[in-house]
GROMACS .gro file of C-alpha atoms in nm:
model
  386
    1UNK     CA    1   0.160   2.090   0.325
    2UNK     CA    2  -0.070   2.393   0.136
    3UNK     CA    3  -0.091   2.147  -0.163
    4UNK     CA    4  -0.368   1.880  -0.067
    5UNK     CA    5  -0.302   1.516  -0.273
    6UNK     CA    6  -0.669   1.519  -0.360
    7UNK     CA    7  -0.610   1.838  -0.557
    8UNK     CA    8  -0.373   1.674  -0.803
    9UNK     CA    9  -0.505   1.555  -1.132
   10UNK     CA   10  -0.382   1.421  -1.478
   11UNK     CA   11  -0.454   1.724  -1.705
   12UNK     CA   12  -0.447   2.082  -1.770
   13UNK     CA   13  -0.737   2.081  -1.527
   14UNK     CA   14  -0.454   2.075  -1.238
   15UNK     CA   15  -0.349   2.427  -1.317
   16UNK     CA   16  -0.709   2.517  -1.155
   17UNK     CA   17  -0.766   2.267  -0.873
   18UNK     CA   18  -0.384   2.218  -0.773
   19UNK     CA   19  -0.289   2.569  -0.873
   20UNK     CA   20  -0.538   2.883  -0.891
   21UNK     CA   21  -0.741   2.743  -0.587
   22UNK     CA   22  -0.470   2.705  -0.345
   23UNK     CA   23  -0.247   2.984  -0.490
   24UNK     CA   24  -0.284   3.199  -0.182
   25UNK     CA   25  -0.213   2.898   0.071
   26UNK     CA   26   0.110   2.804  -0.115
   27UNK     CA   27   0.225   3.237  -0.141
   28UNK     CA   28   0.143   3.287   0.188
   29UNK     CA   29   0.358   2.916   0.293
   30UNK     CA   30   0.663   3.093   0.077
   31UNK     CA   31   0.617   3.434   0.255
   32UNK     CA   32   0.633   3.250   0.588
   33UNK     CA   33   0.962   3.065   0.531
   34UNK     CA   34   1.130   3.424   0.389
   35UNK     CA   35   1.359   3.414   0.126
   36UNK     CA   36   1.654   3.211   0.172
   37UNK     CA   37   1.414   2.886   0.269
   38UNK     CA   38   1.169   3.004  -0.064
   39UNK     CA   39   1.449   2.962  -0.284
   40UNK     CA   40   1.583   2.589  -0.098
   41UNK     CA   41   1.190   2.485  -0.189
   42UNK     CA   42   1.334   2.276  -0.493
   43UNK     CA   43   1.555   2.072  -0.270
   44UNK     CA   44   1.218   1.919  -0.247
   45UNK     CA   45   1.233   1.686  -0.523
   46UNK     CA   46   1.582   1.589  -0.433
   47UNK     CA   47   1.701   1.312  -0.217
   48UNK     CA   48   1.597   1.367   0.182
   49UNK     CA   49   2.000   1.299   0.230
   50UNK     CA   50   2.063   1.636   0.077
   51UNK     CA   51   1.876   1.802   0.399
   52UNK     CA   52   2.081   1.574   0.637
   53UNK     CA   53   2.390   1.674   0.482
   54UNK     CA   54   2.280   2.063   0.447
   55UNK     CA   55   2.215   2.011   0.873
   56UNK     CA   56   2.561   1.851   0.925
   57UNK     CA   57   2.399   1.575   1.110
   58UNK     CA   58   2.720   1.373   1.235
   59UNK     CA   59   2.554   1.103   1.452
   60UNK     CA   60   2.594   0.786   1.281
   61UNK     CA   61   2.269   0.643   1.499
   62UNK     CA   62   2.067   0.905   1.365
   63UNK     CA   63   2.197   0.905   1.020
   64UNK     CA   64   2.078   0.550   1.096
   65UNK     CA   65   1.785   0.608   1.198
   66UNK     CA   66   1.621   0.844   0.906
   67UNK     CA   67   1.792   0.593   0.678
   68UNK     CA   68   1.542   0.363   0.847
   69UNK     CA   69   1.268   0.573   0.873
   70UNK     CA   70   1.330   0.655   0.495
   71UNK     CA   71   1.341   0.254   0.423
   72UNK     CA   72   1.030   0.192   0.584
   73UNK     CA   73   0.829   0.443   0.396
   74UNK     CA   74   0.963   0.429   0.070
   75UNK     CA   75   1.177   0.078   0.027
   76UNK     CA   76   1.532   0.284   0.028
   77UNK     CA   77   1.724   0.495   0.238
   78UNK     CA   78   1.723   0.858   0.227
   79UNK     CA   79   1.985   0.859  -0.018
   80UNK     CA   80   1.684   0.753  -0.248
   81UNK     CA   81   1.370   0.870  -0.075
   82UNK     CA   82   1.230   1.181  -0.158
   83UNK     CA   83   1.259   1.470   0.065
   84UNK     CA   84   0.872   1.614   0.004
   85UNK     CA   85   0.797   1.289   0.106
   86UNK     CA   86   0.945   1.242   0.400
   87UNK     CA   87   0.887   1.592   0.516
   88UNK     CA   88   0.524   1.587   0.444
   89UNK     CA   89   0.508   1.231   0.682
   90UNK     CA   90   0.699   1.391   0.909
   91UNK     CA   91   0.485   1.678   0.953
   92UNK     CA   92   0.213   1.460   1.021
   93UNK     CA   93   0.435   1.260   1.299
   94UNK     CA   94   0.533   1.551   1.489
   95UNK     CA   95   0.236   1.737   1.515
   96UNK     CA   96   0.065   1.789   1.861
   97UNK     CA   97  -0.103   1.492   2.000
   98UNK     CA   98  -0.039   1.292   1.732
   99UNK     CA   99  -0.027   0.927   1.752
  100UNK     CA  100   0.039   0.589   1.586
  101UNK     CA  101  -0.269   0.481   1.512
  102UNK     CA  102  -0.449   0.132   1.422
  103UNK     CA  103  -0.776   0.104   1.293
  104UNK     CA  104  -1.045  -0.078   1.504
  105UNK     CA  105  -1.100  -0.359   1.341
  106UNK     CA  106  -0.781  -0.379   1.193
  107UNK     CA  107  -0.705  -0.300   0.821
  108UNK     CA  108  -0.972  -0.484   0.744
  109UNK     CA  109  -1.225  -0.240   0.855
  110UNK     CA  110  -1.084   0.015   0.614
  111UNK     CA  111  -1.111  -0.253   0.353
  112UNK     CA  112  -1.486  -0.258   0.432
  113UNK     CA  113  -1.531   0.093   0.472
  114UNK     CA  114  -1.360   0.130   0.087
  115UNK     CA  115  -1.637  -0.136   0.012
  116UNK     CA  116  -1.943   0.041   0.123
  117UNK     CA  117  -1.822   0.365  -0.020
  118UNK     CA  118  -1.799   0.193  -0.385
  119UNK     CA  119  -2.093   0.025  -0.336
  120UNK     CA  120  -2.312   0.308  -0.231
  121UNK     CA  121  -2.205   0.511  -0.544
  122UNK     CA  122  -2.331   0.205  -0.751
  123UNK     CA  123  -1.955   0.006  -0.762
  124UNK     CA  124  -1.907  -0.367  -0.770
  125UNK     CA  125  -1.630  -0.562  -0.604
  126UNK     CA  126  -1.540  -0.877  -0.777
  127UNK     CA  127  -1.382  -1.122  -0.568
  128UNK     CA  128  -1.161  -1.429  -0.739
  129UNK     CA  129  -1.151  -1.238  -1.101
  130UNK     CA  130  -0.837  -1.236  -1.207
  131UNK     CA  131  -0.754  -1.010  -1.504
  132UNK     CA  132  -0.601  -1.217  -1.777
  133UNK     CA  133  -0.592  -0.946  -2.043
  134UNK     CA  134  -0.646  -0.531  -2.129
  135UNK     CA  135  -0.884  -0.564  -2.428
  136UNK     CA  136  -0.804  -0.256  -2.663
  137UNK     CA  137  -1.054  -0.168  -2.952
  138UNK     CA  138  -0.931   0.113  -3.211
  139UNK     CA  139  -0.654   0.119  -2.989
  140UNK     CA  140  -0.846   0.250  -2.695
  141UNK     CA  141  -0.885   0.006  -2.388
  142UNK     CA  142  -1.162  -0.148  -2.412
  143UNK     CA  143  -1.227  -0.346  -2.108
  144UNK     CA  144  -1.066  -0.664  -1.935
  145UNK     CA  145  -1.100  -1.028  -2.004
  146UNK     CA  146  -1.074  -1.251  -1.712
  147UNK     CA  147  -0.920  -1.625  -1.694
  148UNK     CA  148  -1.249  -1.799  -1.759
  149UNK     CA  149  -1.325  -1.589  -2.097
  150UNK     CA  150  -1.584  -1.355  -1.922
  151UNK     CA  151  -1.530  -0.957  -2.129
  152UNK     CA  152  -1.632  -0.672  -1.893
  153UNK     CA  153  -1.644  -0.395  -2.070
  154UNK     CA  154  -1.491  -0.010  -1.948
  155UNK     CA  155  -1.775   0.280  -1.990
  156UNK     CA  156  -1.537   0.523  -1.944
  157UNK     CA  157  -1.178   0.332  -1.912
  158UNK     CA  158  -0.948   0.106  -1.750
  159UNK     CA  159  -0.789   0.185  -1.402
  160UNK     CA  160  -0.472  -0.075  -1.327
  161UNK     CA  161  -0.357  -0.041  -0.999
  162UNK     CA  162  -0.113  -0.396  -1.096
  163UNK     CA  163   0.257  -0.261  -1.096
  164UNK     CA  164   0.412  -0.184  -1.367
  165UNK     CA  165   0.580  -0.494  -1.444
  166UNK     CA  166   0.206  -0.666  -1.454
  167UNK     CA  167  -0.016  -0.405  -1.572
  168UNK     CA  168   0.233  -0.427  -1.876
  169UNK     CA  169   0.178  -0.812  -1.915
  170UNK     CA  170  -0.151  -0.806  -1.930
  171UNK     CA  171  -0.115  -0.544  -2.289
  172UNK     CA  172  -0.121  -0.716  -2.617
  173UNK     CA  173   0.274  -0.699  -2.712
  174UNK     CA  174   0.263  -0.380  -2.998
  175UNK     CA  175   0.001  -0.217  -2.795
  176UNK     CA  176   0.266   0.048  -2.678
  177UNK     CA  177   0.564   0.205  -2.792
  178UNK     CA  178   0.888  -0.044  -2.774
  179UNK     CA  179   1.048   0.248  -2.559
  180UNK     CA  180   0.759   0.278  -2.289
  181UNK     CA  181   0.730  -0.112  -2.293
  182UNK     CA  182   1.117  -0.150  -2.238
  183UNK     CA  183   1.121   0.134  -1.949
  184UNK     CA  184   0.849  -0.042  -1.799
  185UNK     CA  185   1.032  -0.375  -1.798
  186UNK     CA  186   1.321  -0.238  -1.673
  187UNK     CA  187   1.234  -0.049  -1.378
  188UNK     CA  188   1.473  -0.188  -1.115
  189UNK     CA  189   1.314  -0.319  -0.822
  190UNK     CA  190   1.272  -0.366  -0.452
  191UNK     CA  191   1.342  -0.643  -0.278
  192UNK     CA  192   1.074  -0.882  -0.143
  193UNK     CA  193   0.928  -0.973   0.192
  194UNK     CA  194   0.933  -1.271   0.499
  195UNK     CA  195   0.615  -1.273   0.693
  196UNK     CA  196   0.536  -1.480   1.027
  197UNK     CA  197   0.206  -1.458   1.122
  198UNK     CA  198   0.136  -1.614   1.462
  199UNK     CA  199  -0.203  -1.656   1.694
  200UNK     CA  200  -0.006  -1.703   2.055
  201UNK     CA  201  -0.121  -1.728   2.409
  202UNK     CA  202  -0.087  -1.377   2.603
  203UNK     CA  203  -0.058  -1.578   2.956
  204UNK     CA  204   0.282  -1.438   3.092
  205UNK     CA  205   0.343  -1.178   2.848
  206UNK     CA  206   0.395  -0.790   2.969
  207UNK     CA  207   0.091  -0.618   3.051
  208UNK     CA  208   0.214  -0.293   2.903
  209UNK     CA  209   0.301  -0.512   2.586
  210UNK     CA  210   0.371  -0.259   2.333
  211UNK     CA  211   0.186  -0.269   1.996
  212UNK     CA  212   0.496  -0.238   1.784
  213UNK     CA  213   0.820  -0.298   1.791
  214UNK     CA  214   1.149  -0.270   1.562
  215UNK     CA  215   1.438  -0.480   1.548
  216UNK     CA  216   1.797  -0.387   1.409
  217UNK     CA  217   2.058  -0.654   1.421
  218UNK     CA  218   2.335  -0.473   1.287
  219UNK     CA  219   2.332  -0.138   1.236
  220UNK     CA  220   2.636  -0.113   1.068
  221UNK     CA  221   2.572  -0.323   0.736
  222UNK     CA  222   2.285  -0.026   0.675
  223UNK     CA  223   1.877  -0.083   0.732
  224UNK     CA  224   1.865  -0.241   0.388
  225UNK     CA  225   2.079  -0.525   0.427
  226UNK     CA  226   1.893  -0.873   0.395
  227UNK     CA  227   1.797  -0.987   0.729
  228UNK     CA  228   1.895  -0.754   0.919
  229UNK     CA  229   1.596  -0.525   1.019
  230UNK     CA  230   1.224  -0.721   1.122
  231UNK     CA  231   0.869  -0.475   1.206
  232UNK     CA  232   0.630  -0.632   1.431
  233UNK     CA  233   0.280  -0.601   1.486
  234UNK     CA  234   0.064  -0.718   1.784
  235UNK     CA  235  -0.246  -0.538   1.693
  236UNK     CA  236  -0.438  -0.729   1.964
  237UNK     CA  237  -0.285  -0.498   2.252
  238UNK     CA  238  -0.517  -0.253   2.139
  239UNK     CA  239  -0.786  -0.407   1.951
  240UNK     CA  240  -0.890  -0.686   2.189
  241UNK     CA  241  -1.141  -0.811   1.950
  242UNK     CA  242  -0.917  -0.927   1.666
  243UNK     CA  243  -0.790  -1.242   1.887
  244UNK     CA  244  -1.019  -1.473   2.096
  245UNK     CA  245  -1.008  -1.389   2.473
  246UNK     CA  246  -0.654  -1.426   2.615
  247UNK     CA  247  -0.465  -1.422   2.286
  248UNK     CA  248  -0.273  -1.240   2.087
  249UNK     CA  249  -0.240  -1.204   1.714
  250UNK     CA  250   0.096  -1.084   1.582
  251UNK     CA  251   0.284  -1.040   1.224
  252UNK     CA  252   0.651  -1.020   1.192
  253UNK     CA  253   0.852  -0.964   0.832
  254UNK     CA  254   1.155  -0.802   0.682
  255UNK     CA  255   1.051  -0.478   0.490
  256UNK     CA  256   1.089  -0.565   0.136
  257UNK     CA  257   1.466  -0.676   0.226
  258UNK     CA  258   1.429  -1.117   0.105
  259UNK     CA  259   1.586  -1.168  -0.264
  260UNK     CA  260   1.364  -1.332  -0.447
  261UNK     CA  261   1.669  -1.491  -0.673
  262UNK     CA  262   1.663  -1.738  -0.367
  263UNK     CA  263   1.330  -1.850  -0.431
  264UNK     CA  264   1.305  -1.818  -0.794
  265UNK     CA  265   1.219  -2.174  -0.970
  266UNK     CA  266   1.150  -2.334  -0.610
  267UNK     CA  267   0.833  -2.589  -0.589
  268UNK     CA  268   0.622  -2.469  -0.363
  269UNK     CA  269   0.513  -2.825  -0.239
  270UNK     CA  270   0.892  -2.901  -0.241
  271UNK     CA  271   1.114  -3.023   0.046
  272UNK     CA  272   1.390  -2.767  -0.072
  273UNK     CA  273   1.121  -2.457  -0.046
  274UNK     CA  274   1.007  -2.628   0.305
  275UNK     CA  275   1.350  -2.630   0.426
  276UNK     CA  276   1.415  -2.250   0.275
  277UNK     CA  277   1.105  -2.137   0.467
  278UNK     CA  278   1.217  -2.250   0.775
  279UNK     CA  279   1.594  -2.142   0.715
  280UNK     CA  280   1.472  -1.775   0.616
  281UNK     CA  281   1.190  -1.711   0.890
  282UNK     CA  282   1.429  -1.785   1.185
  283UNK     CA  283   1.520  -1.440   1.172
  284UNK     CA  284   1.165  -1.369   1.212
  285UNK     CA  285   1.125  -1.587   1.493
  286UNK     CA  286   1.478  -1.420   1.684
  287UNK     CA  287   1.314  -1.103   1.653
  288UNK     CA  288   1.026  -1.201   1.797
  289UNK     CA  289   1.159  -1.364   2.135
  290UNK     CA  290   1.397  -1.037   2.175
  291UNK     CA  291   1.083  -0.799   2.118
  292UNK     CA  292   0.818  -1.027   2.367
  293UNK     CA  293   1.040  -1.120   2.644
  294UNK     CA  294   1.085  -1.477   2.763
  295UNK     CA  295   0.757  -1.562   2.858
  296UNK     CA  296   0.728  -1.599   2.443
  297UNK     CA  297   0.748  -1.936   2.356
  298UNK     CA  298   0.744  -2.111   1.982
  299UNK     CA  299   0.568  -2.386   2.143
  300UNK     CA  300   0.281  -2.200   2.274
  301UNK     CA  301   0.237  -2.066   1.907
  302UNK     CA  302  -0.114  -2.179   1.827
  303UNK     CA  303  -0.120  -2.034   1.476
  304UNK     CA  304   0.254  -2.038   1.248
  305UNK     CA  305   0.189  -1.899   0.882
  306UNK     CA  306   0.492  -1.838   0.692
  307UNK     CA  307   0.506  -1.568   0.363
  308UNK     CA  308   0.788  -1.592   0.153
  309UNK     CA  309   0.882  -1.390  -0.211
  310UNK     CA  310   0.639  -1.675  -0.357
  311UNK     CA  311   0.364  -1.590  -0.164
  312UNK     CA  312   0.368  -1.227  -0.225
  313UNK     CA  313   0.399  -1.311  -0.598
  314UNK     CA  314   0.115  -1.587  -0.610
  315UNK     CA  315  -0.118  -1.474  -0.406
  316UNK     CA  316  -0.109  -1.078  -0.432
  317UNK     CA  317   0.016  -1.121  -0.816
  318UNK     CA  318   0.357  -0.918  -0.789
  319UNK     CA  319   0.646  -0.936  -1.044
  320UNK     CA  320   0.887  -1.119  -0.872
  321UNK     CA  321   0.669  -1.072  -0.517
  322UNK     CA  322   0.827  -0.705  -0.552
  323UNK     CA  323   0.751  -0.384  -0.313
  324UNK     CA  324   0.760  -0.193  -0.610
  325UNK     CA  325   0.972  -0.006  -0.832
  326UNK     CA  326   1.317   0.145  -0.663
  327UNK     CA  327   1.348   0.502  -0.853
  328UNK     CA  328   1.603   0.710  -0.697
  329UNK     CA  329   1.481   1.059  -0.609
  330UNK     CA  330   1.659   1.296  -0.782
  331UNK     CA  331   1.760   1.046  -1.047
  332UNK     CA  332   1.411   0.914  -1.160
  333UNK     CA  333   1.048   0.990  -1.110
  334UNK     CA  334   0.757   0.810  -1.107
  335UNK     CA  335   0.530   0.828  -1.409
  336UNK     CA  336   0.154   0.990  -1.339
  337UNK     CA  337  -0.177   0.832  -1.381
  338UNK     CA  338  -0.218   0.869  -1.771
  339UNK     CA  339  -0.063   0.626  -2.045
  340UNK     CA  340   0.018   0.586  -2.405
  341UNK     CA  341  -0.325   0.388  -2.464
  342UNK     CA  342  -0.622   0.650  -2.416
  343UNK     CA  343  -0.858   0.519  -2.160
  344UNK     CA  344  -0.644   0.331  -2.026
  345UNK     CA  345  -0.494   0.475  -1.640
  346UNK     CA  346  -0.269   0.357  -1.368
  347UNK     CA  347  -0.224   0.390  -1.017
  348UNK     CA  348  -0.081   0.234  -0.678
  349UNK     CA  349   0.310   0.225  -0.604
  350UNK     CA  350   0.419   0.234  -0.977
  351UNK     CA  351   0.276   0.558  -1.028
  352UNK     CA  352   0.350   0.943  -0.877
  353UNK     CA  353   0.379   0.958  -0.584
  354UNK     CA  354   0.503   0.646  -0.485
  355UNK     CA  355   0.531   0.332  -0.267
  356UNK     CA  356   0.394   0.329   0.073
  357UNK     CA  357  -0.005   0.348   0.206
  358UNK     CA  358  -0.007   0.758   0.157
  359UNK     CA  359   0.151   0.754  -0.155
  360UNK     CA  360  -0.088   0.491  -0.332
  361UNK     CA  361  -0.417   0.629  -0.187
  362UNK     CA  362  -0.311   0.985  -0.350
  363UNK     CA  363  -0.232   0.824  -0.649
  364UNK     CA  364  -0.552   0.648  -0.675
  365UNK     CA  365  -0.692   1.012  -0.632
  366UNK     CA  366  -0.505   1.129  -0.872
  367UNK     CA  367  -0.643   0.889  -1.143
  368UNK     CA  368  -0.979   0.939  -1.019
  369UNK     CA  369  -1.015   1.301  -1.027
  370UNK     CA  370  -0.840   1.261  -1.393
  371UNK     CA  371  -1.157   1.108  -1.530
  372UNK     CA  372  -1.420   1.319  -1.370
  373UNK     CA  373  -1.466   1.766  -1.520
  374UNK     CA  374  -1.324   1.977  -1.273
  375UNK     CA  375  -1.637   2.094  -1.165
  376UNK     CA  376  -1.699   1.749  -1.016
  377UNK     CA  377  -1.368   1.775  -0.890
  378UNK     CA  378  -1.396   2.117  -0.736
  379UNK     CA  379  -1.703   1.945  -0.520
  380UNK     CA  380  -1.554   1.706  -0.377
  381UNK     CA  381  -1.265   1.909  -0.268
  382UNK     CA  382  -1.527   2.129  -0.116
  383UNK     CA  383  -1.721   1.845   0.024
  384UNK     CA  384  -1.406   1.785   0.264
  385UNK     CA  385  -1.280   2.068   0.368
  386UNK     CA  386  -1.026   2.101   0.120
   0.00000   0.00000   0.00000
């Protein structure tokens, strides 16, 4: 928690910003804890499951239950997740007066607000450009070149925040070393998602209708299972103005849980991937009529959208319509910003930290602040209070 995510960089220039400059924040955090807890500070970068064991916690629901809360931040349990990860979120949970949040607006609002912040340092957002290939010159990248032959060239490099599967794809095939090229293909992955995204009537509904809800069939087959745990999301409840006046707008899915060997080879436009759709969102749909009560009814549904492994892999260009990669802590870590190709950098849920909104906005930091002197660096730090 003395270590700010924005100080982190890709070079030697870390041993300043991350290191010299908060140096008497991270003593003072060790002096603080005393000895015994100093010396546990490398449990850190082991599994989370080491500090539930170390605390003898017994309960099988709430062995459960930070299983879950580890799934749902990182895509595996705690036996997986990394404890300075979990820690550092639950920090944030705990503290005083803090809430769950949801931006006014919805997410699209931050979306925006990421929009006008490129823009007004002189950025361009291109819409419907997809990236058919890296373009290296003198083995430096180069620039991209999209599907319809356009070349935009890189002035300084080329930031891929495609996984790791994709980003490596898009290389010409001797561009890297076999080894990094085979480690990249062979990252084992999550799982994929089901999504229901409904516009229903609010007539009848609770009037203290919660904004989110979680639904465990089985806690016994473990949070992971396929099926078995669904997140929903009526955002309306608290942002009136994302749904026309007496509705509601609501997304339900499995988190990164739905194999996407069932779907692989299907026809989208197929009766076979119809019928899976319907077959694999009923557990959607269940979890939906036990979180809203009966006055929820399918019929009333004014809006049905179904996601499936496809659509995540289609439309947001995901190997496989993946999470992203499954590294166990303590076994694995995830690679930083920099690559074997100079110029060429990577961020988002393949690279340190990891998967999850917190983890993939530091690590587009992280490759940021790597291409910019530390001087620059040091500013913006300053600029926020950091």
């Amino acid at each position: 928690m003395a270590l700010p995510p924005a100080a982190i960089r890709g070079d030697l220039g870390v041993l300043y910003t991350a290191g010299l400059r908060y140096a008497p924040e991270l003593l003072q955090s060790f002096l603080s804890l005393g000895p015994k807890a100093a010396l546990s500070a490398t449990k850190l970068t082991q599994p989370f499951s080491v500090f539930i064991d170390t605390l003898e916690l017994n309960s099988p629901f709430i062995r459960n239950w930070l299983d879950l809360l580890c799934f749902l931040l990182s895509g595996l349990k705690a036996d997986g997740t990394l404890a300075a990860e979990v820690i550092y979120m639950f920090a944030e949970w705990y503290k005083p007066g803090s809430v769950l949040e949801y931006p006014v607006g919805g997410v699209g609002s931050i979306i925006s607000a990421l929009v006008r912040g490129l823009e007004k340092h002189g950025g361009r957002l291109a819409m419907r450009s997809h990236v058919q290939e890296i373009v290296l010159q003198d083995g430096r990248a180069a620039g991209v070149k999209l599907r319809d032959g356009t070349f935009i060239k890189a002035r300084k490099a080329v930031i891929s925040n495609a996984s790791t599967w994709d980003t490596i794809s898009l290389l010409p095939k001797n561009a890297v070393p076999l080894e990094y090229r085979q480690k990249s293909e062979n990252t084992p992955q999550c799982n994929s998602f089901m999504h229901l995204h409904l516009g229903i009537d609010a007539e009848g509904l609770p009037s203290d209708l919660e904004i989110h809800h979680i639904v465990v069939n089985d806690w016994s087959i473990g949070v992971d299972a396929p099926q078995n745990v669904v997140l929903i999301s009526v955002p309306s409840v608290l942002d009136p103005n994302l749904a026309p006046k007496g509705k509601h707008v609501l997304h339900a899915y499995t988190p990164g849980t739905e194999p996407y060997d069932l779907w692989s080879g299907l026809d989208r436009r197929s009766k076979e991937y119809s019928r899976l759709k319907s077959e694999r969102s009923e557990v959607l749909w269940k979890a939906v009529e036990r979180a809203l009560g009966p006055a929820f009814s399918r019929d009333k549904c004014e809006v049905q959208l179904i996601g499936t492994p496809l659509t995540h892999e289609r439309f947001l260009r995901r190997n496989r319509g993946t999470y992203g990669p499954a590294f166990q802590a303590g076994k694995d870590m995830f690679p930083g910003s920099r690559t074997p190709i100079p110029q060429l950098f990577c961020c988002g849920d393949s690279t340190f930290p990891g998967i999850g909104v917190p983890a993939v906005a530091a690590s587009g930091l992280i490759a940021a602040n790597s291409l910019v002197p530390v001087v620059d660096h040091v500013k913006l730090l300053e600029a926020v209070g950091l």
